[in-house]
mmCIF file of C-alpha atoms in Angstrom:
data_model
loop_
_atom_site.group_PDB
_atom_site.id
_atom_site.type_symbol
_atom_site.label_atom_id
_atom_site.label_comp_id
_atom_site.label_asym_id
_atom_site.label_seq_id
_atom_site.Cartn_x
_atom_site.Cartn_y
_atom_site.Cartn_z
ATOM 1 C CA ALA O 1066 -48.377 -15.371 35.785
ATOM 2 C CA ASN O 1067 -50.999 -15.377 33.012
ATOM 3 C CA VAL O 1068 -48.310 -16.337 30.452
ATOM 4 C CA ARG O 1069 -47.183 -19.257 32.644
ATOM 5 C CA THR O 1070 -50.815 -20.364 33.014
ATOM 6 C CA TRP O 1071 -51.388 -20.271 29.256
ATOM 7 C CA SER O 1072 -48.153 -22.167 28.709
ATOM 8 C CA TYR O 1073 -49.228 -24.870 31.164
ATOM 9 C CA VAL O 1074 -52.721 -25.189 29.684
ATOM 10 C CA SER O 1075 -51.591 -25.221 26.042
ATOM 11 C CA ASN O 1076 -49.182 -28.065 26.689
ATOM 12 C CA LYS O 1077 -51.868 -30.328 28.221
ATOM 13 C CA ASN O 1078 -53.325 -32.782 25.744
ATOM 14 C CA ASN O 1079 -56.998 -32.261 24.890
ATOM 15 C CA TRP O 1080 -57.384 -29.258 27.222
ATOM 16 C CA VAL O 1081 -57.742 -26.757 24.380
ATOM 17 C CA GLU O 1082 -58.712 -26.866 20.748
ATOM 18 C CA ASN O 1083 -56.035 -26.096 18.122
ATOM 19 C CA GLN O 1084 -53.260 -27.019 20.569
ATOM 20 C CA ASP O 1085 -50.292 -26.330 18.181
ATOM 21 C CA TYR O 1086 -51.483 -22.778 17.618
ATOM 22 C CA TRP O 1087 -51.622 -22.007 21.350
ATOM 23 C CA ILE O 1088 -48.227 -23.588 22.005
ATOM 24 C CA GLU O 1089 -46.635 -21.321 19.363
ATOM 25 C CA LYS O 1090 -48.568 -18.292 20.666
ATOM 26 C CA THR O 1091 -47.423 -18.744 24.275
ATOM 27 C CA LYS O 1092 -43.797 -19.362 23.162
ATOM 28 C CA LEU O 1093 -43.812 -16.042 21.299
ATOM 29 C CA LEU O 1094 -45.142 -14.233 24.369
ATOM 30 C CA GLU O 1095 -42.468 -15.839 26.560
ATOM 31 C CA ASP O 1096 -39.678 -14.685 24.168
ATOM 32 C CA ARG O 1097 -40.977 -11.117 24.098
ATOM 33 C CA LEU O 1098 -41.232 -11.038 27.894
ATOM 34 C CA SER O 1099 -37.665 -12.340 28.227
ATOM 35 C CA ASP O 1100 -36.307 -9.652 25.869
ATOM 36 C CA ARG O 1101 -38.115 -6.888 27.766
ATOM 37 C CA LEU O 1102 -36.844 -8.175 31.110
ATOM 38 C CA HIS O 1103 -33.242 -8.224 29.788
ATOM 39 C CA GLU O 1104 -33.612 -4.658 28.494
ATOM 40 C CA GLU O 1105 -34.864 -3.375 31.856
ATOM 41 C CA LEU O 1106 -32.073 -5.139 33.752
ATOM 42 C CA THR O 1107 -29.476 -3.622 31.397
ATOM 43 C CA LYS O 1108 -30.817 -0.132 32.068
ATOM 44 C CA THR O 1109 -30.662 -0.787 35.793
ATOM 45 C CA PHE O 1110 -26.965 -1.713 35.659
ATOM 46 C CA ILE O 1111 -25.747 0.990 33.236
ATOM 47 C CA ASP O 1112 -22.233 2.189 34.093
ATOM 48 C CA LYS O 1113 -22.485 3.289 37.716
ATOM 49 C CA ARG O 1114 -18.936 4.723 37.595
ATOM 50 C CA ALA O 1115 -20.035 7.400 35.140
ATOM 51 C CA SER O 1116 -22.998 8.380 37.322
ATOM 52 C CA ILE O 1117 -20.800 8.636 40.434
ATOM 53 C CA LEU O 1118 -18.225 10.705 38.537
ATOM 54 C CA ALA O 1119 -20.937 12.981 37.203
ATOM 55 C CA ARG O 1120 -22.168 13.716 40.723
ATOM 56 C CA GLY O 1121 -18.586 14.256 41.903
ATOM 57 C CA LEU O 1122 -17.893 16.724 39.093
ATOM 58 C CA LYS O 1123 -20.957 18.747 40.032
ATOM 59 C CA GLN O 1124 -19.636 18.958 43.602
ATOM 60 C CA ASP O 1125 -16.105 19.914 42.401
ATOM 61 C CA MET O 1126 -14.615 16.820 43.995
ATOM 62 C CA GLU O 1127 -10.925 15.975 43.477
ATOM 63 C CA PHE O 1128 -10.377 12.571 41.873
ATOM 64 C CA ASP O 1129 -7.346 10.336 42.357
ATOM 65 C CA THR O 1130 -6.402 9.652 38.738
ATOM 66 C CA LYS O 1131 -3.501 7.434 37.674
ATOM 67 C CA ILE O 1132 -2.069 5.988 34.467
ATOM 68 C CA LEU O 1133 -0.423 2.628 35.029
ATOM 69 C CA GLU O 1134 2.565 1.227 33.127
ATOM 70 C CA ASN O 1135 0.261 -0.960 31.046
ATOM 71 C CA ASN O 1136 -1.612 2.240 29.963
ATOM 72 C CA ASP O 1137 -4.664 1.499 32.129
ATOM 73 C CA VAL O 1138 -6.394 4.657 33.360
ATOM 74 C CA MET O 1139 -7.633 4.500 36.970
ATOM 75 C CA ILE O 1140 -9.878 7.005 38.733
ATOM 76 C CA ASP O 1141 -10.356 6.449 42.485
ATOM 77 C CA ASN O 1142 -9.004 2.927 41.949
ATOM 78 C CA GLN O 1143 -11.672 2.230 39.322
ATOM 79 C CA PHE O 1144 -10.589 1.139 35.834
ATOM 80 C CA ILE O 1145 -12.196 3.499 33.326
ATOM 81 C CA GLY O 1146 -10.231 2.776 30.130
ATOM 82 C CA LYS O 1147 -6.914 2.435 28.369
ATOM 83 C CA ILE O 1148 -4.658 4.778 26.380
ATOM 84 C CA ASN O 1149 -3.759 3.424 22.931
ATOM 85 C CA GLY O 1150 -1.084 5.646 21.460
ATOM 86 C CA LEU O 1151 -2.647 9.090 21.695
ATOM 87 C CA LYS O 1152 -6.250 8.012 22.081
ATOM 88 C CA LEU O 1153 -8.267 7.131 25.205
ATOM 89 C CA LYS O 1154 -10.490 4.091 24.833
ATOM 90 C CA LEU O 1155 -13.139 4.189 27.548
ATOM 91 C CA ASP O 1156 -14.397 1.026 29.213
ATOM 92 C CA LEU O 1157 -18.119 1.620 28.756
ATOM 93 C CA LYS O 1158 -21.037 -0.559 29.652
ATOM 94 C CA LYS O 1159 -23.677 -1.237 27.033
ATOM 95 C CA GLY O 1160 -26.245 1.553 26.919
ATOM 96 C CA ALA O 1161 -24.021 4.259 28.467
ATOM 97 C CA LEU O 1162 -25.502 7.706 27.913
ATOM 98 C CA GLU O 1163 -23.691 10.546 26.142
ATOM 99 C CA THR O 1164 -23.695 12.536 29.409
ATOM 100 C CA ASP O 1165 -22.017 9.616 31.194
ATOM 101 C CA ILE O 1166 -19.309 9.412 28.511
ATOM 102 C CA LYS O 1167 -18.631 13.145 28.869
ATOM 103 C CA SER O 1168 -18.360 12.711 32.639
ATOM 104 C CA LEU O 1169 -15.771 9.971 32.260
ATOM 105 C CA LYS O 1170 -13.724 12.031 29.803
ATOM 106 C CA LYS O 1171 -13.938 15.159 31.941
ATOM 107 C CA ALA O 1172 -12.767 13.263 35.004
ATOM 108 C CA ALA O 1173 -9.917 11.707 33.019
ATOM 109 C CA ARG O 1174 -8.839 14.961 31.405
ATOM 110 C CA GLN O 1175 -6.729 16.118 34.358
ATOM 111 C CA SER O 1176 -4.415 13.104 34.024
ATOM 112 C CA VAL O 1177 -4.851 11.891 30.442
ATOM 113 C CA GLY O 1178 -4.418 15.332 28.848
ATOM 114 C CA PRO O 1179 -0.916 15.951 30.291
ATOM 115 C CA GLU O 1180 0.061 12.345 29.488
ATOM 116 C CA LEU O 1181 -0.859 12.761 25.810
ATOM 117 C CA GLU O 1182 1.075 16.038 25.665
ATOM 118 C CA LYS O 1183 4.108 14.315 27.201
ATOM 119 C CA ARG O 1184 3.861 11.514 24.638
ATOM 120 C CA ILE O 1185 3.787 13.970 21.740
ATOM 121 C CA GLN O 1186 6.995 15.528 23.035
ATOM 122 C CA ILE O 1187 8.598 12.057 23.278
ATOM 123 C CA ILE O 1188 7.505 11.247 19.713
ATOM 124 C CA ILE O 1189 9.066 14.442 18.380
ATOM 125 C CA GLU O 1190 12.300 14.026 20.341
ATOM 126 C CA THR O 1191 12.892 10.325 19.641
ATOM 127 C CA ASP O 1192 11.620 10.188 16.039
ATOM 128 C CA LEU O 1193 10.693 6.512 16.596
ATOM 129 C CA ILE O 1194 7.728 6.286 14.250
ATOM 130 C CA GLU O 1195 7.080 4.236 11.120
ATOM 131 C CA LEU O 1196 4.729 4.159 8.146
ATOM 132 C CA LYS O 1197 3.059 0.777 7.591
ATOM 133 C CA ASP O 1198 1.214 -0.842 4.683
ATOM 134 C CA ASP O 1199 -2.197 0.117 6.096
ATOM 135 C CA PHE O 1200 -1.321 3.791 5.337
ATOM 136 C CA LYS O 1201 -1.034 4.571 9.064
ATOM 137 C CA ILE O 1202 1.864 6.068 11.029
ATOM 138 C CA TYR O 1203 2.695 4.125 14.192
ATOM 139 C CA TRP O 1204 4.388 4.904 17.486
ATOM 140 C CA ASN O 1205 4.840 2.140 20.095
ATOM 141 C CA ASN O 1206 2.672 -0.184 17.949
ATOM 142 C CA SER O 1207 -0.264 2.263 18.074
ATOM 143 C CA SER O 1208 -1.465 4.386 15.157
ATOM 144 C CA ILE O 1209 -1.196 8.152 15.648
ATOM 145 C CA GLY O 1210 -1.979 9.322 12.102
ATOM 146 C CA LYS O 1211 -2.960 8.091 8.640
ATOM 147 C CA LEU O 1212 -2.356 9.161 5.053
ATOM 148 C CA ILE O 1213 -5.126 10.731 3.010
ATOM 149 C CA THR O 1214 -5.051 11.983 -0.583
ATOM 150 C CA GLY O 1215 -3.229 15.199 -1.452
ATOM 151 C CA LYS O 1216 -2.611 17.152 -4.656
ATOM 152 C CA ASP O 1217 -0.545 14.285 -6.120
ATOM 153 C CA TYR O 1218 0.690 10.910 -4.968
ATOM 154 C CA LEU O 1219 4.040 12.265 -3.735
ATOM 155 C CA ASN O 1220 2.299 14.892 -1.594
ATOM 156 C CA PRO O 1221 -0.210 13.097 0.651
ATOM 157 C CA LYS O 1222 -1.917 14.755 3.589
ATOM 158 C CA ILE O 1223 -2.096 13.448 7.145
ATOM 159 C CA GLU O 1224 -5.115 12.927 9.366
ATOM 160 C CA LEU O 1225 -4.326 12.641 13.079
ATOM 161 C CA ILE O 1226 -5.546 9.734 15.196
ATOM 162 C CA VAL O 1227 -5.687 11.418 18.604
ATOM 163 C CA ASP O 1228 -8.181 11.877 21.413
ATOM 164 C CA ASP O 1229 -10.421 14.939 21.487
ATOM 165 C CA ILE O 1230 -9.041 15.598 24.993
ATOM 166 C CA LEU O 1231 -5.869 16.865 23.311
ATOM 167 C CA GLU O 1232 -5.616 20.644 23.087
ATOM 168 C CA GLN O 1233 -5.573 22.293 19.651
ATOM 169 C CA ASN O 1234 -2.036 23.680 19.945
ATOM 170 C CA TYR O 1235 -0.661 20.191 20.558
ATOM 171 C CA ARG O 1236 -2.617 18.852 17.601
ATOM 172 C CA LYS O 1237 -0.983 21.450 15.358
ATOM 173 C CA LYS O 1238 2.431 20.670 16.819
ATOM 174 C CA LEU O 1239 2.034 16.945 16.120
ATOM 175 C CA ASN O 1240 0.581 17.488 12.650
ATOM 176 C CA SER O 1241 3.472 19.784 11.649
ATOM 177 C CA TYR O 1242 5.979 17.229 12.885
ATOM 178 C CA LEU O 1243 4.360 14.317 11.024
ATOM 179 C CA GLU O 1244 4.087 16.303 7.793
ATOM 180 C CA LYS O 1245 7.778 17.230 7.971
ATOM 181 C CA TRP O 1246 8.758 13.646 8.870
ATOM 182 C CA LEU O 1247 6.821 12.240 5.905
ATOM 183 C CA GLU O 1248 8.196 14.868 3.524
ATOM 184 C CA ASP O 1249 11.762 14.027 4.601
ATOM 185 C CA LYS O 1250 11.090 10.307 4.204
ATOM 186 C CA ILE O 1251 9.775 10.783 0.655
ATOM 187 C CA ASN O 1252 12.582 13.161 -0.304
ATOM 188 C CA THR O 1253 15.232 10.751 1.010
ATOM 189 C CA THR O 1254 13.844 7.425 -0.198
ATOM 190 C CA LEU O 1255 12.692 8.766 -3.572
ATOM 191 C CA LYS O 1256 15.427 11.385 -3.996
ATOM 192 C CA SER O 1257 16.155 10.645 -7.646
ATOM 193 C CA LEU O 1258 12.466 11.119 -8.535
ATOM 194 C CA ILE O 1259 12.171 14.351 -6.523
ATOM 195 C CA ASP O 1260 15.370 15.704 -8.116
ATOM 196 C CA LEU O 1261 13.778 15.293 -11.554
ATOM 197 C CA LYS O 1262 10.766 17.306 -10.438
ATOM 198 C CA TYR O 1263 12.910 20.281 -9.471
ATOM 199 C CA LEU O 1264 15.434 19.976 -12.289
ATOM 200 C CA LYS O 1265 16.250 23.413 -13.661
ATOM 201 C CA ASP O 1266 18.024 23.208 -16.989
ATOM 202 C CA LYS O 1267 17.850 25.449 -20.020
ATOM 203 C CA ASN O 1268 17.813 22.509 -22.424
ATOM 204 C CA SER O 1269 14.165 21.877 -23.299
ATOM 205 C CA SER O 1270 14.748 18.227 -24.264
ATOM 206 C CA ILE O 1271 16.348 17.464 -20.899
ATOM 207 C CA LYS O 1272 13.478 19.144 -19.066
ATOM 208 C CA ALA O 1273 10.896 17.381 -21.241
ATOM 209 C CA LEU O 1274 12.364 13.922 -20.636
ATOM 210 C CA ALA O 1275 12.765 14.648 -16.911
ATOM 211 C CA TYR O 1276 9.107 15.701 -16.741
ATOM 212 C CA GLN O 1277 7.967 12.570 -18.572
ATOM 213 C CA LEU O 1278 9.976 10.388 -16.207
ATOM 214 C CA TYR O 1279 8.536 12.141 -13.151
ATOM 215 C CA GLU O 1280 4.977 11.907 -14.436
ATOM 216 C CA ASN O 1281 5.438 8.182 -15.159
ATOM 217 C CA ASN O 1282 6.839 7.360 -11.715
ATOM 218 C CA GLY O 1283 10.430 6.980 -12.901
ATOM 219 C CA VAL O 1284 9.891 4.316 -15.608
ATOM 220 C CA LEU O 1285 9.385 4.868 -19.348
ATOM 221 C CA LYS O 1286 9.412 2.515 -22.308
ATOM 222 C CA ARG O 1287 12.106 3.690 -24.658
ATOM 223 C CA ASP O 1288 9.906 3.892 -27.748
ATOM 224 C CA GLN O 1289 7.525 6.220 -25.848
ATOM 225 C CA VAL O 1290 10.146 8.976 -25.762
ATOM 226 C CA SER O 1291 12.100 8.304 -28.928
ATOM 227 C CA GLU O 1292 11.636 11.888 -30.178
ATOM 228 C CA TYR O 1293 13.132 13.316 -26.971
ATOM 229 C CA LEU O 1294 16.068 10.907 -27.120
ATOM 230 C CA LYS O 1295 16.960 11.936 -30.670
ATOM 231 C CA LYS O 1296 17.600 15.458 -29.444
ATOM 232 C CA LEU O 1297 19.843 14.444 -26.546
ATOM 233 C CA GLY O 1298 23.605 14.377 -27.042
ATOM 234 C CA GLN O 1299 26.040 12.627 -24.708
ATOM 235 C CA ASN O 1300 26.570 15.754 -22.602
ATOM 236 C CA GLU O 1301 22.819 16.107 -22.057
ATOM 237 C CA ARG O 1302 22.489 12.427 -21.249
ATOM 238 C CA LYS O 1303 25.283 12.718 -18.692
ATOM 239 C CA ILE O 1304 23.285 15.367 -16.829
ATOM 240 C CA LEU O 1305 20.406 12.920 -16.522
ATOM 241 C CA ARG O 1306 22.686 9.973 -15.735
ATOM 242 C CA ASP O 1307 24.139 11.937 -12.825
ATOM 243 C CA LEU O 1308 20.573 12.200 -11.501
ATOM 244 C CA GLY O 1309 20.194 8.416 -11.601
ATOM 245 C CA VAL O 1310 18.621 7.976 -15.058
ATOM 246 C CA LYS O 1311 19.486 4.709 -16.789
ATOM 247 C CA PHE O 1312 19.263 4.701 -20.590
ATOM 248 C CA GLY O 1313 18.475 1.048 -21.178
ATOM 249 C CA ARG O 1314 17.746 -0.743 -24.422
ATOM 250 C CA TYR O 1315 14.115 -1.258 -23.531
ATOM 251 C CA HIS O 1316 13.432 1.293 -20.781
ATOM 252 C CA ILE O 1317 14.532 4.686 -19.570
ATOM 253 C CA PHE O 1318 14.305 4.491 -15.793
ATOM 254 C CA LEU O 1319 15.591 5.633 -12.412
ATOM 255 C CA TYR O 1320 17.522 2.568 -11.288
ATOM 256 C CA ARG O 1321 17.567 3.587 -7.613
ATOM 257 C CA LEU O 1322 13.783 3.313 -7.497
ATOM 258 C CA ILE O 1323 14.001 -0.457 -8.028
ATOM 259 C CA LYS O 1324 15.362 -0.869 -4.487
ATOM 260 C CA PRO O 1325 12.928 -2.545 -2.036
ATOM 261 C CA ASP O 1326 12.387 0.477 0.225
ATOM 262 C CA SER O 1327 11.736 2.738 -2.781
ATOM 263 C CA VAL O 1328 9.278 0.282 -4.351
ATOM 264 C CA SER O 1329 7.420 -0.162 -1.054
ATOM 265 C CA LEU O 1330 7.045 3.571 -0.494
ATOM 266 C CA ARG O 1331 6.123 4.430 -4.094
ATOM 267 C CA THR O 1332 3.447 1.755 -4.346
ATOM 268 C CA LEU O 1333 2.027 2.719 -0.948
ATOM 269 C CA LEU O 1334 1.783 6.390 -1.919
ATOM 270 C CA TRP O 1335 0.347 5.480 -5.328
ATOM 271 C CA LYS O 1336 -2.434 3.348 -3.813
ATOM 272 C CA ASN O 1337 -3.189 5.992 -1.204
ATOM 273 C CA HIS O 1338 -3.572 8.664 -3.876
ATOM 274 C CA HIS O 1339 -5.846 6.591 -6.102
ATOM 275 C CA GLN O 1340 -7.768 5.127 -3.141
ATOM 276 C CA LYS O 1341 -8.040 1.754 -4.873
ATOM 277 C CA TYR O 1342 -5.898 -1.226 -5.889
ATOM 278 C CA PHE O 1343 -5.515 -1.939 -2.155
ATOM 279 C CA ASP O 1344 -5.182 -5.686 -2.756
ATOM 280 C CA LEU O 1345 -2.174 -5.220 -5.059
ATOM 281 C CA LYS O 1346 1.187 -5.950 -3.462
ATOM 282 C CA PRO O 1347 4.727 -5.639 -4.883
ATOM 283 C CA PRO O 1348 6.368 -8.922 -5.919
ATOM 284 C CA THR O 1349 8.562 -10.599 -3.333
ATOM 285 C CA PHE O 1350 11.864 -8.759 -3.265
ATOM 286 C CA GLY O 1351 14.675 -10.800 -4.782
ATOM 287 C CA LEU O 1352 12.534 -12.234 -7.577
ATOM 288 C CA ASN O 1353 13.589 -11.215 -11.093
ATOM 289 C CA PHE O 1354 11.103 -13.283 -13.082
ATOM 290 C CA LEU O 1355 7.406 -14.007 -12.518
ATOM 291 C CA ASN O 1356 5.255 -16.510 -14.358
ATOM 292 C CA ASP O 1357 1.714 -15.465 -13.518
ATOM 293 C CA ASN O 1358 -1.434 -16.170 -15.518
ATOM 294 C CA LYS O 1359 -3.579 -13.989 -13.266
ATOM 295 C CA ASN O 1360 -4.736 -10.608 -14.510
ATOM 296 C CA LYS O 1361 -2.298 -8.340 -12.722
ATOM 297 C CA ASN O 1362 -2.363 -4.572 -13.060
ATOM 298 C CA LYS O 1363 0.288 -3.870 -15.714
ATOM 299 C CA ASN O 1364 0.782 -0.243 -14.623
ATOM 300 C CA PHE O 1365 1.226 -1.268 -11.001
ATOM 301 C CA MET O 1366 3.787 -3.903 -11.984
ATOM 302 C CA LEU O 1367 5.745 -1.346 -14.010
ATOM 303 C CA LEU O 1368 5.681 0.890 -10.935
ATOM 304 C CA CYS O 1369 7.262 -2.050 -9.097
ATOM 305 C CA GLY O 1370 9.907 -2.266 -11.828
ATOM 306 C CA PHE O 1371 8.553 -5.218 -13.835
ATOM 307 C CA GLU O 1372 7.854 -5.323 -17.583
ATOM 308 C CA LYS O 1373 5.169 -7.623 -18.975
ATOM 309 C CA PHE O 1374 5.785 -10.158 -21.771
ATOM 310 C CA ASP O 1375 2.648 -12.261 -22.344
ATOM 311 C CA ASN O 1376 2.202 -14.058 -18.995
ATOM 312 C CA PHE O 1377 5.716 -13.229 -17.795
ATOM 313 C CA TYR O 1378 7.027 -10.274 -15.810
ATOM 314 C CA VAL O 1379 10.740 -9.428 -15.852
ATOM 315 C CA ARG O 1380 12.432 -6.863 -13.644
ATOM 316 C CA ILE O 1381 13.549 -4.049 -15.899
ATOM 317 C CA ASP O 1382 17.109 -3.724 -14.570
ATOM 318 C CA ILE O 1383 17.594 -7.493 -14.957
ATOM 319 C CA LEU O 1384 16.201 -7.231 -18.480
ATOM 320 C CA GLU O 1385 18.949 -4.728 -19.316
ATOM 321 C CA ARG O 1386 21.588 -7.041 -17.890
ATOM 322 C CA LEU O 1387 20.192 -9.847 -20.050
ATOM 323 C CA PHE O 1388 20.498 -7.646 -23.136
ATOM 324 C CA MET O 1389 24.133 -6.965 -22.254
ATOM 325 C CA LYS O 1390 24.871 -10.686 -21.939
ATOM 326 C CA ILE O 1391 23.251 -11.288 -25.329
ATOM 327 C CA ILE O 1392 25.214 -8.447 -26.914
ATOM 328 C CA ASN O 1393 28.528 -9.514 -25.381
ATOM 329 C CA SER O 1394 28.026 -13.138 -26.436
ATOM 330 C CA ASN O 1395 27.918 -12.302 -30.139
ATOM 331 C CA THR O 1396 29.705 -9.589 -32.096
ATOM 332 C CA GLN O 1397 29.059 -10.910 -35.579
ATOM 333 C CA LYS O 1398 26.097 -9.806 -37.633
ATOM 334 C CA ASP O 1399 23.360 -12.326 -38.459
ATOM 335 C CA LYS O 1400 24.862 -14.937 -36.149
ATOM 336 C CA GLU O 1401 22.878 -17.048 -33.774
ATOM 337 C CA VAL O 1402 23.305 -16.558 -30.037
ATOM 338 C CA LYS O 1403 23.912 -19.601 -27.895
ATOM 339 C CA MET O 1404 21.744 -19.927 -24.807
ATOM 340 C CA ILE O 1405 24.044 -20.257 -21.796
ATOM 341 C CA PRO O 1406 23.188 -21.100 -18.154
ATOM 342 C CA GLU O 1407 24.235 -17.614 -16.985
ATOM 343 C CA MET O 1408 21.341 -16.083 -18.931
ATOM 344 C CA ILE O 1409 18.789 -18.408 -17.359
ATOM 345 C CA ASN O 1410 20.298 -18.045 -13.884
ATOM 346 C CA LEU O 1411 20.184 -14.272 -14.185
ATOM 347 C CA LEU O 1412 16.417 -14.341 -14.524
ATOM 348 C CA GLY O 1413 15.875 -17.234 -12.126
ATOM 349 C CA CYS O 1414 13.522 -19.150 -14.423
ATOM 350 C CA ASN O 1415 13.617 -22.586 -16.059
ATOM 351 C CA LYS O 1416 14.769 -23.278 -19.593
ATOM 352 C CA GLU O 1417 11.282 -23.678 -21.066
ATOM 353 C CA ASN O 1418 10.068 -20.354 -19.689
ATOM 354 C CA PHE O 1419 13.247 -18.664 -20.886
ATOM 355 C CA LYS O 1420 12.553 -19.939 -24.427
ATOM 356 C CA LYS O 1421 8.970 -18.648 -24.237
ATOM 357 C CA LEU O 1422 10.214 -15.277 -23.030
ATOM 358 C CA LEU O 1423 12.660 -15.000 -25.931
ATOM 359 C CA LYS O 1424 9.863 -15.747 -28.395
ATOM 360 C CA SER O 1425 7.703 -13.011 -26.898
ATOM 361 C CA MET O 1426 10.696 -10.667 -27.290
ATOM 362 C CA ASN O 1427 10.796 -11.499 -31.016
ATOM 363 C CA TYR O 1428 13.570 -14.080 -31.105
ATOM 364 C CA LYS O 1429 13.545 -17.279 -33.132
ATOM 365 C CA ILE O 1430 14.536 -20.419 -31.219
ATOM 366 C CA ILE O 1431 16.802 -23.015 -32.892
ATOM 367 C CA GLU O 1432 17.618 -26.339 -31.231
ATOM 368 C CA ARG O 1433 20.635 -28.209 -32.630
ATOM 369 C CA ASN O 1434 22.922 -30.921 -31.246
ATOM 370 C CA ASN O 1435 21.264 -30.771 -27.830
ATOM 371 C CA GLU O 1436 22.019 -27.068 -27.641
ATOM 372 C CA ILE O 1437 19.715 -24.075 -27.927
ATOM 373 C CA PHE O 1438 20.386 -21.016 -30.052
ATOM 374 C CA PHE O 1439 18.278 -17.946 -30.698
ATOM 375 C CA LYS O 1440 18.282 -15.248 -33.302
ATOM 376 C CA TYR O 1441 16.592 -11.877 -33.424
ATOM 377 C CA LYS O 1442 13.937 -11.543 -36.149
ATOM 378 C CA HIS O 1443 13.823 -8.452 -38.341
ATOM 379 C CA GLU O 1444 11.132 -5.818 -37.705
ATOM 380 C CA LYS O 1445 9.361 -6.554 -40.989
ATOM 381 C CA ASN O 1446 8.316 -9.925 -39.544
ATOM 382 C CA PHE O 1447 7.342 -8.424 -36.212
ATOM 383 C CA ARG O 1448 4.066 -6.672 -35.482
ATOM 384 C CA LYS O 1449 3.139 -6.085 -39.120
ATOM 385 C CA ILE O 1450 0.450 -3.629 -38.063
ATOM 386 C CA ASN O 1451 3.149 -1.174 -36.993
ATOM 387 C CA LYS O 1452 5.419 -1.108 -40.049
ATOM 388 C CA LYS O 1453 7.335 2.021 -39.038
ATOM 389 C CA VAL O 1454 9.662 1.189 -36.185
ATOM 390 C CA SER O 1455 11.346 4.015 -34.309
ATOM 391 C CA LYS O 1456 15.101 4.338 -34.586
ATOM 392 C CA GLU O 1457 15.104 4.370 -30.786
ATOM 393 C CA SER O 1458 13.237 1.049 -30.583
ATOM 394 C CA PRO O 1459 15.112 -1.526 -28.490
ATOM 395 C CA PHE O 1460 14.519 -4.068 -31.250
ATOM 396 C CA ARG O 1461 16.205 -1.866 -33.870
ATOM 397 C CA ILE O 1462 19.051 -1.138 -31.454
ATOM 398 C CA LEU O 1463 19.596 -4.851 -30.867
ATOM 399 C CA LYS O 1464 19.646 -5.396 -34.623
ATOM 400 C CA ASP O 1465 22.203 -2.650 -35.113
ATOM 401 C CA LEU O 1466 24.349 -4.304 -32.465
ATOM 402 C CA TYR O 1467 24.721 -7.333 -34.755
ATOM 403 C CA LEU O 1468 22.125 -9.484 -33.078
ATOM 404 C CA GLY O 1469 20.569 -10.350 -36.425
#
């Protein structure tokens, strides 16, 4: 009443001195009173369901608990929450006390607990789960677990997303199942990489190259392992070829890992292990050539199967096919190679970008009679800082194959 009186007086002209001050003062008091009134009303109407349930639990009352088809949880015909996957989300009023929350959960336990156990059994029997890009494992569009870092990127651990109502033995049962499911998924999708890890061969060069490939996620630049390659004969190379190793002119790589499902899983596991680079995404599947001036992560792109040339990225298996077309188009030493549409179509780029790519790969471009030719430049004119070029260098190999 006093606040209303002051408000009335302060708003009358010439009734008080310093009228603006008193108007602001009474407005502040009105706001504070309104906030306090709202707070007291909220406390008065705190979740009555929880209080009723708490009294009922003390008196050992039996509750009529049901789980509807839409996953709503009802106790004595009162909606108390919803089950999302394997987790109960309570419908709580603002300001609910911890004791009230415990009462709701305790009352729900008799119906929700058995339902969660039944769902775990269904998950295990049907195997209808999937791993998504947010590092979570889903069942029925609800997350039931998520990946966390393990000893290496191919061995992540799993953290369950389940309600604390669930008994410990069922938690262990679900965790064991998810770990086995994930292990099988990795071993199947990335089989060629896993096979390298467990390769048992007496030849030290084979084992060394296999180890290097495994450690570098299945992709190596050829000049990085030139010393290993010198020691490998055709019989030794066949052993690795049978495991999916491709000995290209620019890369040594596991060609099966370039498939979309393998790239998706490898990059997901890689990001999960490093716990960064979350904004990096694999290039759209089906693209062989990217013209991107942005600062992409070169290591991530190689993991996706793309090699960098200045501002261009080329898929490494397509790069090998391009080399083969170049080789097959010219068998004479020191002859120019004619640019043909098949080469450009293979990469899926335009003619100007193809010319720029060739230049970055150390080819000289010659235009004559409305046709374009290119010729490989000798190593002595290329990267003068590095005068010694490995015999295993793709550039030397191309030269030896009469590309100039």
